[in-house]
Amino acid sequence: MNQTTNSQTPEQGQASDNNRMPKIKIRGLSKAFGNKVVLDGVDLDIFPGESVLVIGGSGSGKSVLLKCILGLLHPDAGSIEVDGEEVVGLMGEDLDRVRRKFGMLFQNAALFDSLPVWENVAFGLIQGQRKPRDEAHAIALEKLAAVGLGEDVGNLMPAELSGGMRKRVGLARAIATEPEIIFFDEPTTGLDPIMGDVIDRLIVKCVKQLGATALSITHDMASARRISDRTAMLYHGQIIWVGSTATIDESGNPYVDQFINGRAEGPIEMQVRAL
Amino acid sequence: MPILQPIGRTFLFFLEATGRLSLFTLLSLSHCLRPPFYPRLILRQMIEIGYYSLPVVGLTAIFTGMVLALQSYTGFERFSAESAIPNVVVVSITRELGPVLAGLMVAGRVGASMAAEIGTMRVTEQIDALDTLATNPFKYLIAPRLIAGLTMLPILVLIADIIGVFGGYVVATQKLGFNPTTYLTNTLDFVEVQDVVSGLVKAAVFGFLVTLMGCYHGFNSRGGAQGVGAATTNAVVSASILILCFNYFITELFFAR
Ligand SMILES: Nc1ncnc2c1ncn2[C@@H]1O[C@H](COP(=O)(O)OP(=O)(O)O)[C@@H](O)[C@H]1O
Ligand SMILES: [Mg+2]
């Protein structure tokens, strides 16, 4: 096993002052699908206002981690605290109350394709916060402008958008309710490098404007350096390294080194044949 | 032992599926009854299920009524019992053929599209997105469809009853030489409230079953386009079978002595 590399104390990162309560505190989080173990005791702290990134190979369980925090998947074991409140096992109105703190940009944007773009963006306002439609419409256009999309785009249907525009609309939807915590699931995957940079800048700008806490997932290292303060690496269901993104090149961890340099040779062995 | 094992496994699988479906049904029903409601979405589904199914159901009904008159004539003529034709047509249509055929047509049209739509939403994470936006998918997606199915099918069937009887009337008067007035009086004399009501009760149950199967299979679909395809097929097949089963039991409830 890889216990030797399992040195994930928060002290390694920047946000290390222990008197601050973490915004999200994950302990011993485990999740298996059938007999396939995806998460196997994940420990991670995310402090208020910081931007944490989780890296890891495809299929290593990064999206599963986010979905467990949002209560979309039920973990088999472990605890997740948001602002000191245990969220594992919350139901109904309590769960909705916690979820209102979150915004999420899904891997493929997950726009509602039966609704026009502006209603997608305004969804959390109309349905979640019960705002009147015209007020929500105005806010939606404002948020669309913030991600560089004009009023005309608001009336299009999601099927008419390009990949980069979908991501932007997804981003506008994630920030529309001005959440305290925003999750970004592979925000730049599948985009050209220039559009990737544009999205990254938008993410940094939006997160800063809201003063939000951000948790992102990527395996694009260029994007990683642009959007995060701290990086955590997920491997074999555990966080095997946490540290400041700025110094990730000197991590001294062979797994991290191999990953950020994108080498096929090294301690990480890719499962070529899926089980 | 090797014989018992697969039997046991099938049985367990069956139990699990039944349990899951029951849970899903109870959860859906409870969300149909508790606020918040989405009148806009209910209305949209009512139009989708009720209005847009009218042509299909209407065509099915008129040809069924026509063929009923024709077939019973060729049969009853031998016993000089032609006068029973208005009775046969109206009772068969209102009790059985109206609700069953409308239910099956709607299962093909609406059940399939529901399973495909909700299934696509599932595999493209739109249902997860609903959850994260603090909107319950049972309330937002499933309850409006169930309510619309439950209410629109009886209306559709009532219309189908009228069109079906009219189809029989056209064939009887134009082709078989019946007197129009006599045919209509006979029809109205024969038909009983219970015939129509039992048909409408069936329609409501079938509407519920069709939308429930569409939602259930869509909601639980897995694994991309293939999963959505399988969900669509399963929705139509299971809804059709359930319609035929429930049809028997409701008939027994109403008419068995
Ligand atoms: N709902 C699910 N049911 C079964 N297996 C799942 C489910 N969601 C994810 N998995 C499995 O968990 C593993 C991790 O998935 P994911 O978190 O999406 O990976 P990634 O790190 O690329 O985001 C994958 O092997 C996937 O097959
Ligand atoms: Mg993923």
XYZ file of C-alpha atoms and ligand atoms in Angstrom:
560
model
C 0.000 0.000 0.000
C 0.963 3.603 -0.166
C 0.858 4.450 3.532
C 4.370 5.875 3.402
C 3.183 8.744 1.246
C 0.087 9.329 3.317
C 1.139 12.585 4.932
C -1.888 14.755 4.498
C -1.886 17.080 7.452
C -3.251 20.510 6.686
C -0.023 22.040 8.032
C 1.565 21.335 4.672
C -0.617 23.886 2.976
C -0.922 27.621 3.303
C -4.125 27.765 5.224
C -2.638 26.067 8.173
C -3.719 28.120 11.164
C -5.451 25.613 13.318
C -7.662 28.052 15.207
C -9.794 28.656 12.111
C -12.658 26.260 11.695
C -12.587 24.543 8.309
C -15.481 25.389 6.016
C -15.591 21.757 4.951
C -14.042 19.006 7.055
C -13.919 15.513 5.605
C -12.838 12.548 7.711
C -12.559 8.903 6.754
C -14.897 9.236 3.790
C -15.462 5.909 2.042
C -17.624 4.947 -0.867
C -17.807 1.744 -2.859
C -20.010 0.767 -5.785
C -20.681 -2.934 -5.451
C -17.267 -4.372 -4.649
C -15.439 -1.561 -6.399
C -13.939 0.718 -3.754
C -13.751 4.276 -5.066
C -13.082 6.326 -1.922
C -11.249 4.603 0.904
C -10.884 6.961 3.842
C -10.516 10.459 2.437
C -9.430 13.180 4.901
C -9.454 16.784 3.736
C -9.939 20.235 5.237
C -11.034 23.216 3.208
C -10.757 26.563 4.961
C -12.985 29.585 4.381
C -12.058 31.674 1.376
C -9.415 29.373 -0.019
C -9.424 27.608 -3.346
C -8.557 23.936 -3.101
C -7.976 21.674 -6.041
C -8.221 17.905 -6.182
C -6.127 16.196 -8.818
C -6.128 12.547 -9.738
C -6.428 10.262 -12.717
C -9.644 9.709 -14.619
C -11.939 7.447 -12.680
C -10.074 7.975 -9.414
C -13.265 9.166 -7.731
C -12.949 12.948 -7.854
C -16.525 13.501 -8.989
C -17.738 10.936 -6.471
C -16.040 12.969 -3.730
C -17.912 16.131 -4.741
C -21.201 14.261 -5.020
C -20.776 12.839 -1.534
C -20.276 16.321 -0.104
C -23.404 17.555 -1.904
C -25.430 14.611 -0.634
C -26.038 13.304 -4.160
C -24.343 10.034 -3.196
C -24.488 8.484 0.243
C -21.069 7.588 1.624
C -20.596 4.169 3.181
C -18.577 5.581 6.063
C -16.976 8.758 7.293
C -18.052 12.242 8.167
C -18.434 15.507 6.276
C -18.902 18.709 8.219
C -19.900 21.986 6.580
C -19.483 24.957 8.922
C -19.190 22.460 11.745
C -22.498 20.765 10.889
C -22.512 17.075 10.025
C -24.146 16.703 6.607
C -23.913 12.954 6.065
C -27.408 11.559 6.539
C -29.225 14.892 6.339
C -32.578 14.700 4.584
C -35.312 16.875 3.166
C -35.433 20.475 4.302
C -32.186 20.252 6.311
C -30.311 18.955 3.309
C -31.793 21.674 1.088
C -30.738 24.318 3.602
C -27.133 23.082 3.461
C -27.270 22.759 -0.317
C -28.244 26.400 -0.659
C -24.706 27.220 0.526
C -23.307 25.454 -2.539
C -22.997 26.187 -6.201
C -21.773 23.548 -8.600
C -20.434 23.613 -12.122
C -20.913 20.089 -13.452
C -18.430 18.265 -15.636
C -20.593 18.649 -18.733
C -22.422 21.696 -17.416
C -25.654 19.644 -16.947
C -27.825 22.471 -18.258
C -31.566 21.798 -18.259
C -32.201 21.410 -21.958
C -35.929 22.037 -21.686
C -35.335 25.567 -20.409
C -33.840 28.617 -22.145
C -30.416 29.767 -20.995
C -31.658 32.571 -18.754
C -34.040 30.235 -16.907
C -31.174 27.833 -16.359
C -29.201 30.598 -14.718
C -32.205 31.838 -12.758
C -33.270 28.349 -11.673
C -31.813 28.479 -8.172
C -33.395 31.883 -7.658
C -36.859 30.982 -8.926
C -37.153 27.464 -7.511
C -34.696 27.496 -4.628
C -35.216 31.016 -3.305
C -38.745 31.619 -4.670
C -37.877 34.950 -6.220
C -40.366 36.464 -8.717
C -39.554 35.605 -12.323
C -38.840 39.115 -13.595
C -36.474 39.834 -10.715
C -34.726 36.505 -11.317
C -34.553 37.307 -15.026
C -32.731 40.562 -14.327
C -30.234 38.825 -12.038
C -29.723 36.069 -14.597
C -28.829 38.584 -17.304
C -26.442 40.260 -14.899
C -24.719 36.932 -14.171
C -24.591 36.081 -17.859
C -22.897 39.424 -18.492
C -20.408 38.612 -15.738
C -19.322 35.527 -17.684
C -19.196 37.473 -20.937
C -22.505 36.422 -22.499
C -24.973 38.923 -23.908
C -28.702 39.241 -23.461
C -29.366 37.507 -26.784
C -27.753 34.310 -25.465
C -30.246 34.313 -22.603
C -33.042 33.410 -24.976
C -31.234 30.542 -26.702
C -31.793 26.917 -25.751
C -28.807 25.009 -24.284
C -28.660 22.745 -27.364
C -27.716 25.775 -29.458
C -24.586 26.551 -27.425
C -20.966 25.594 -28.054
C -18.925 23.773 -25.409
C -17.285 26.912 -24.090
C -20.596 28.743 -23.892
C -22.182 25.829 -22.019
C -19.430 26.011 -19.425
C -19.957 29.730 -19.080
C -23.689 29.309 -18.610
C -22.996 26.538 -16.084
C -20.678 28.915 -14.273
C -23.303 31.670 -14.313
C -25.826 29.207 -12.872
C -23.383 28.136 -10.168
C -22.782 31.717 -9.009
C -26.332 33.037 -9.508
C -27.435 32.351 -5.947
C -24.184 33.841 -4.611
C -23.229 30.657 -2.752
C -20.617 30.477 -0.007
C -18.970 27.426 -1.506
C -18.549 26.635 -5.201
C -17.514 23.336 -6.745
C -16.007 23.125 -10.207
C -15.873 19.683 -11.769
C -13.310 19.711 -14.569
C -14.177 23.222 -15.733
C -11.754 23.223 -18.644
C -11.863 19.618 -19.850
C -12.823 19.402 -23.505
C -12.130 23.074 -24.252
C -9.360 24.510 -26.378
C -6.464 26.023 -24.357
C -7.550 29.594 -24.981
C -11.127 28.987 -23.917
C -9.738 27.042 -20.963
C -7.801 30.109 -19.906
C -10.868 32.302 -20.335
C -12.936 29.991 -18.115
C -10.182 29.837 -15.503
C -10.004 33.610 -15.332
C -13.767 33.827 -14.997
C -13.670 31.283 -12.179
C -10.976 33.185 -10.322
C -12.815 36.474 -10.836
C -16.206 35.119 -9.719
C -14.830 33.320 -6.690
C -12.943 36.425 -5.614
C -15.957 38.683 -6.116
C -18.169 36.444 -4.010
C -15.461 35.803 -1.462
C -16.460 32.172 -1.808
C -14.657 29.002 -0.853
C -13.853 26.915 -3.915
C -13.215 23.235 -4.438
C -12.228 22.264 -7.953
C -11.316 19.131 -9.786
C -9.077 18.938 -12.767
C -6.352 16.963 -14.395
C -5.243 19.958 -16.438
C -2.130 21.225 -14.626
C -2.082 24.580 -16.408
C -5.587 25.190 -15.161
C -4.643 23.898 -11.711
C -1.945 26.511 -11.262
C -4.254 29.297 -12.337
C -7.207 28.597 -10.101
C -6.004 27.093 -6.836
C -4.147 27.962 -3.647
C -3.748 24.420 -2.413
C -3.742 21.094 -4.187
C -4.685 17.672 -2.911
C -3.942 14.498 -4.799
C -6.408 11.623 -4.798
C -4.979 8.213 -5.483
C -6.361 4.765 -4.683
C -9.250 6.300 -2.801
C -7.119 8.397 -0.455
C -5.637 11.870 -0.354
C -1.942 11.043 -0.586
C -0.596 14.583 -0.681
C -1.760 18.084 0.184
C 0.298 21.175 -0.384
C 0.485 24.635 -1.799
C -0.039 24.732 -5.555
C 2.781 27.236 -6.008
C 5.330 24.742 -4.705
C 3.844 21.630 -6.238
C 6.899 21.168 -8.472
C 9.028 20.653 -5.345
C 6.567 18.345 -3.637
C 9.129 15.583 -3.385
C 6.273 13.105 -3.741
C 6.893 10.644 -6.567
C 3.162 10.207 -7.266
C 2.581 13.945 -7.551
C 5.716 14.352 -9.654
C 4.599 11.699 -12.063
C 1.111 13.148 -12.326
C 2.016 16.789 -12.894
C 4.673 15.880 -15.418
C 2.346 13.468 -17.165
C 4.699 10.510 -17.348
C 3.550 7.000 -18.074
C 6.457 5.597 -16.059
C 6.389 5.845 -12.288
C 4.734 4.594 -9.118
C 1.210 5.199 -10.463
C 0.147 2.299 -12.588
C -2.738 3.028 -14.873
C -5.435 0.425 -14.990
C -5.599 -0.045 -18.699
C -8.307 -2.638 -18.466
C -11.299 -1.374 -16.506
C -12.617 -3.835 -13.979
C -28.222 -27.058 -5.408
C -27.276 -25.726 -8.854
C -30.979 -25.705 -9.736
C -32.088 -23.888 -6.605
C -29.478 -21.187 -6.856
C -30.735 -19.423 -9.984
C -34.318 -19.718 -8.768
C -33.370 -18.141 -5.476
C -31.441 -15.413 -7.196
C -34.301 -14.610 -9.543
C -36.691 -14.526 -6.608
C -34.455 -12.172 -4.637
C -34.001 -9.977 -7.679
C -37.768 -9.871 -8.124
C -38.297 -8.954 -4.476
C -35.706 -6.215 -4.692
C -37.244 -4.754 -7.831
C -40.724 -4.838 -6.315
C -39.459 -3.172 -3.154
C -37.700 -0.456 -5.095
C -40.734 0.230 -7.260
C -43.039 0.348 -4.215
C -40.751 2.775 -2.470
C -40.557 4.926 -5.574
C -44.354 4.899 -5.902
C -44.950 5.863 -2.272
C -42.345 8.611 -2.424
C -43.844 9.972 -5.655
C -47.362 9.927 -4.244
C -46.316 11.697 -1.079
C -44.705 14.423 -3.164
C -47.855 14.747 -5.286
C -49.759 15.681 -2.141
C -47.318 18.025 -0.402
C -46.408 21.561 -1.492
C -44.657 23.209 -3.205
C -46.656 22.468 -6.344
C -45.631 23.494 -9.819
C -48.847 24.524 -11.636
C -46.920 25.670 -14.703
C -45.286 22.258 -15.080
C -48.510 20.387 -14.374
C -50.227 22.399 -17.091
C -47.411 21.717 -19.546
C -47.637 17.981 -18.883
C -51.423 18.067 -19.196
C -51.087 19.611 -22.624
C -48.372 17.134 -23.557
C -50.352 14.096 -22.392
C -53.916 15.228 -23.043
C -53.937 17.518 -26.017
C -51.151 15.987 -28.077
C -52.475 12.462 -27.587
C -55.878 13.406 -28.977
C -55.130 12.559 -32.646
C -53.682 9.128 -31.849
C -56.393 8.222 -29.394
C -59.135 9.644 -31.590
C -58.012 7.664 -34.650
C -57.733 4.489 -32.590
C -61.211 5.027 -31.189
C -62.983 5.764 -34.468
C -61.583 2.719 -36.265
C -62.265 0.509 -33.274
C -65.887 1.662 -33.182
C -66.233 1.099 -36.921
C -64.771 -2.383 -36.889
C -66.845 -3.343 -33.854
C -70.063 -2.506 -35.696
C -68.926 -4.351 -38.791
C -67.718 -7.476 -36.992
C -70.710 -7.806 -34.703
C -72.999 -7.363 -37.676
C -71.429 -10.256 -39.578
C -71.736 -12.388 -36.444
C -75.168 -11.341 -35.189
C -76.776 -11.441 -38.612
C -76.791 -15.231 -38.461
C -79.032 -15.140 -35.393
C -81.005 -12.109 -36.600
C -79.719 -10.259 -33.550
C -78.597 -7.161 -35.426
C -80.513 -4.926 -33.063
C -77.956 -5.716 -30.354
C -75.231 -3.922 -32.285
C -75.629 -0.457 -30.692
C -75.448 -2.171 -27.314
C -72.350 -4.196 -28.192
C -70.571 -1.162 -29.559
C -71.260 1.201 -26.683
C -70.612 -1.318 -23.911
C -67.378 -2.651 -25.431
C -66.072 0.818 -26.059
C -66.888 2.390 -22.712
C -66.009 -0.579 -20.539
C -62.999 -2.092 -22.255
C -61.676 -0.889 -25.551
C -61.767 2.850 -24.895
C -59.609 2.801 -21.754
C -57.376 -0.128 -22.737
C -56.565 1.067 -26.234
C -56.146 4.688 -25.132
C -53.915 3.489 -22.290
C -51.762 1.425 -24.634
C -51.477 4.223 -27.175
C -50.514 6.710 -24.470
C -48.012 4.201 -23.062
C -46.316 4.115 -26.446
C -46.433 7.828 -26.956
C -46.091 9.431 -23.543
C -44.484 6.677 -21.450
C -41.661 6.301 -23.943
C -40.951 10.000 -24.250
C -41.039 10.455 -20.465
C -38.574 7.644 -19.895
C -36.306 9.043 -22.594
C -36.478 12.599 -21.291
C -35.975 11.776 -17.610
C -33.389 9.123 -18.483
C -31.386 11.642 -20.481
C -31.628 14.076 -17.597
C -30.291 11.364 -15.306
C -27.290 10.382 -17.413
C -26.363 13.996 -18.204
C -26.446 14.861 -14.467
C -29.392 17.242 -14.877
C -31.178 15.466 -12.025
C -28.117 15.942 -9.815
C -28.138 19.591 -10.851
C -31.775 19.892 -9.748
C -30.836 18.467 -6.366
C -27.930 20.845 -5.896
C -30.206 23.765 -6.756
C -32.335 22.669 -3.781
C -35.189 21.489 -5.989
C -36.610 18.059 -5.312
C -36.722 16.066 -8.570
C -39.728 14.115 -7.297
C -41.670 17.337 -6.952
C -40.300 19.034 -10.032
C -40.176 16.156 -12.529
C -42.296 13.299 -11.313
C -45.286 14.737 -9.448
C -46.433 16.973 -12.354
C -46.316 14.010 -14.731
C -48.222 11.682 -12.419
C -50.886 14.301 -11.721
C -51.246 15.047 -15.429
C -51.466 11.345 -16.313
C -54.031 10.674 -13.616
C -56.288 13.528 -14.699
C -55.869 13.624 -18.461
C -56.432 9.965 -19.310
C -60.067 9.969 -18.094
C -60.740 13.037 -20.226
C -59.053 11.430 -23.213
C -61.058 8.251 -22.693
C -64.324 10.157 -22.411
C -63.571 11.742 -25.776
C -62.499 8.368 -27.163
C -65.815 6.855 -25.980
C -67.778 9.459 -27.900
C -65.641 9.127 -31.030
C -65.773 5.326 -30.870
C -69.545 5.245 -30.582
C -69.721 7.708 -33.430
C -67.533 5.392 -35.543
C -69.937 2.524 -34.920
C -72.870 4.791 -35.725
C -71.366 5.840 -39.055
C -70.763 2.264 -40.199
C -74.148 1.072 -38.934
C -76.117 3.828 -40.614
C -74.111 4.270 -43.810
C -73.155 0.691 -44.557
C -75.431 -1.640 -42.633
C -78.682 0.215 -43.186
C -79.584 1.105 -39.596
C -81.995 3.912 -38.915
C -79.959 6.801 -37.415
C -82.543 7.762 -34.796
C -83.175 4.214 -33.666
C -79.435 3.527 -33.428
C -78.859 6.560 -31.231
C -81.870 5.891 -28.986
C -80.769 2.284 -28.572
C -77.240 3.381 -27.702
C -78.436 5.818 -25.067
C -80.940 3.324 -23.655
C -78.383 0.577 -23.288
C -75.457 2.448 -21.826
C -75.353 2.595 -18.047
C -73.561 5.026 -15.810
C -71.517 2.187 -14.376
C -70.151 1.295 -17.823
C -68.783 4.769 -18.345
C -67.601 5.249 -14.778
C -65.724 1.941 -14.678
C -64.016 2.957 -17.912
C -62.990 6.312 -16.499
C -61.659 4.732 -13.302
C -59.605 2.400 -15.458
C -58.368 5.379 -17.445
C -57.181 7.183 -14.327
C -55.350 4.086 -13.111
C -53.793 3.499 -16.541
C -52.724 7.145 -16.771
C -51.030 6.784 -13.412
C -49.350 3.514 -14.407
C -48.056 4.844 -17.722
C -46.534 7.971 -16.225
C -45.228 6.055 -13.211
C -43.428 3.548 -15.449
C -42.035 6.311 -17.648
C -40.720 8.204 -14.629
C -39.462 5.140 -12.755
C -37.470 3.677 -15.612
C -36.164 7.070 -16.689
C -35.200 8.043 -13.161
C -33.268 4.823 -12.602
C -31.576 4.643 -15.980
C -27.816 4.155 -15.997
C -24.990 4.222 -18.435
C -25.426 6.650 -21.286
C -27.475 6.379 -24.456
C -27.824 2.619 -24.205
C -29.251 2.894 -20.701
C -31.770 5.463 -21.863
C -32.801 3.201 -24.741
C -33.330 0.294 -22.369
C -35.316 2.524 -20.006
C -37.611 3.573 -22.844
C -38.308 -0.006 -23.887
C -38.851 -1.130 -20.302
C -41.222 1.752 -19.640
C -43.468 0.882 -22.590
C -43.413 -2.877 -22.047
C -44.014 -2.730 -18.295
C -46.743 -0.107 -18.657
C -48.526 -2.196 -21.312
C -48.400 -5.350 -19.209
C -49.545 -3.536 -16.081
C -52.448 -1.997 -18.022
C -53.664 -5.416 -19.133
C -53.293 -6.882 -15.606
C -54.987 -4.012 -13.831
C -57.712 -3.999 -16.475
C -58.722 -7.480 -15.397
C -58.737 -6.690 -11.691
C -60.654 -3.444 -12.033
C -63.214 -5.208 -14.207
C -63.588 -7.875 -11.541
C -64.005 -5.170 -8.913
C -66.823 -3.506 -10.833
C -68.706 -6.320 -12.491
C -67.976 -9.645 -10.810
C -70.821 -10.872 -8.663
N -23.387 6.117 -9.772
C -22.365 5.264 -9.958
N -22.578 3.932 -9.982
C -21.567 3.065 -10.136
N -20.288 3.421 -10.303
C -19.992 4.742 -10.295
C -21.019 5.731 -10.121
N -20.442 6.950 -10.148
C -19.116 6.730 -10.323
N -18.847 5.407 -10.423
C -17.524 4.811 -10.582
O -16.642 5.430 -9.677
C -15.389 5.667 -10.284
C -14.973 7.095 -10.113
O -15.784 7.934 -10.886
P -15.596 9.495 -10.961
O -15.609 10.058 -9.593
O -16.617 9.994 -11.906
O -14.161 9.650 -11.585
P -13.383 10.997 -11.908
O -12.257 11.022 -10.939
O -12.897 10.849 -13.320
O -14.344 12.120 -11.747
C -15.516 5.270 -11.747
O -14.835 4.062 -11.934
C -16.980 5.077 -11.960
O -17.207 3.976 -12.799
Mg -15.332 13.317 -13.012
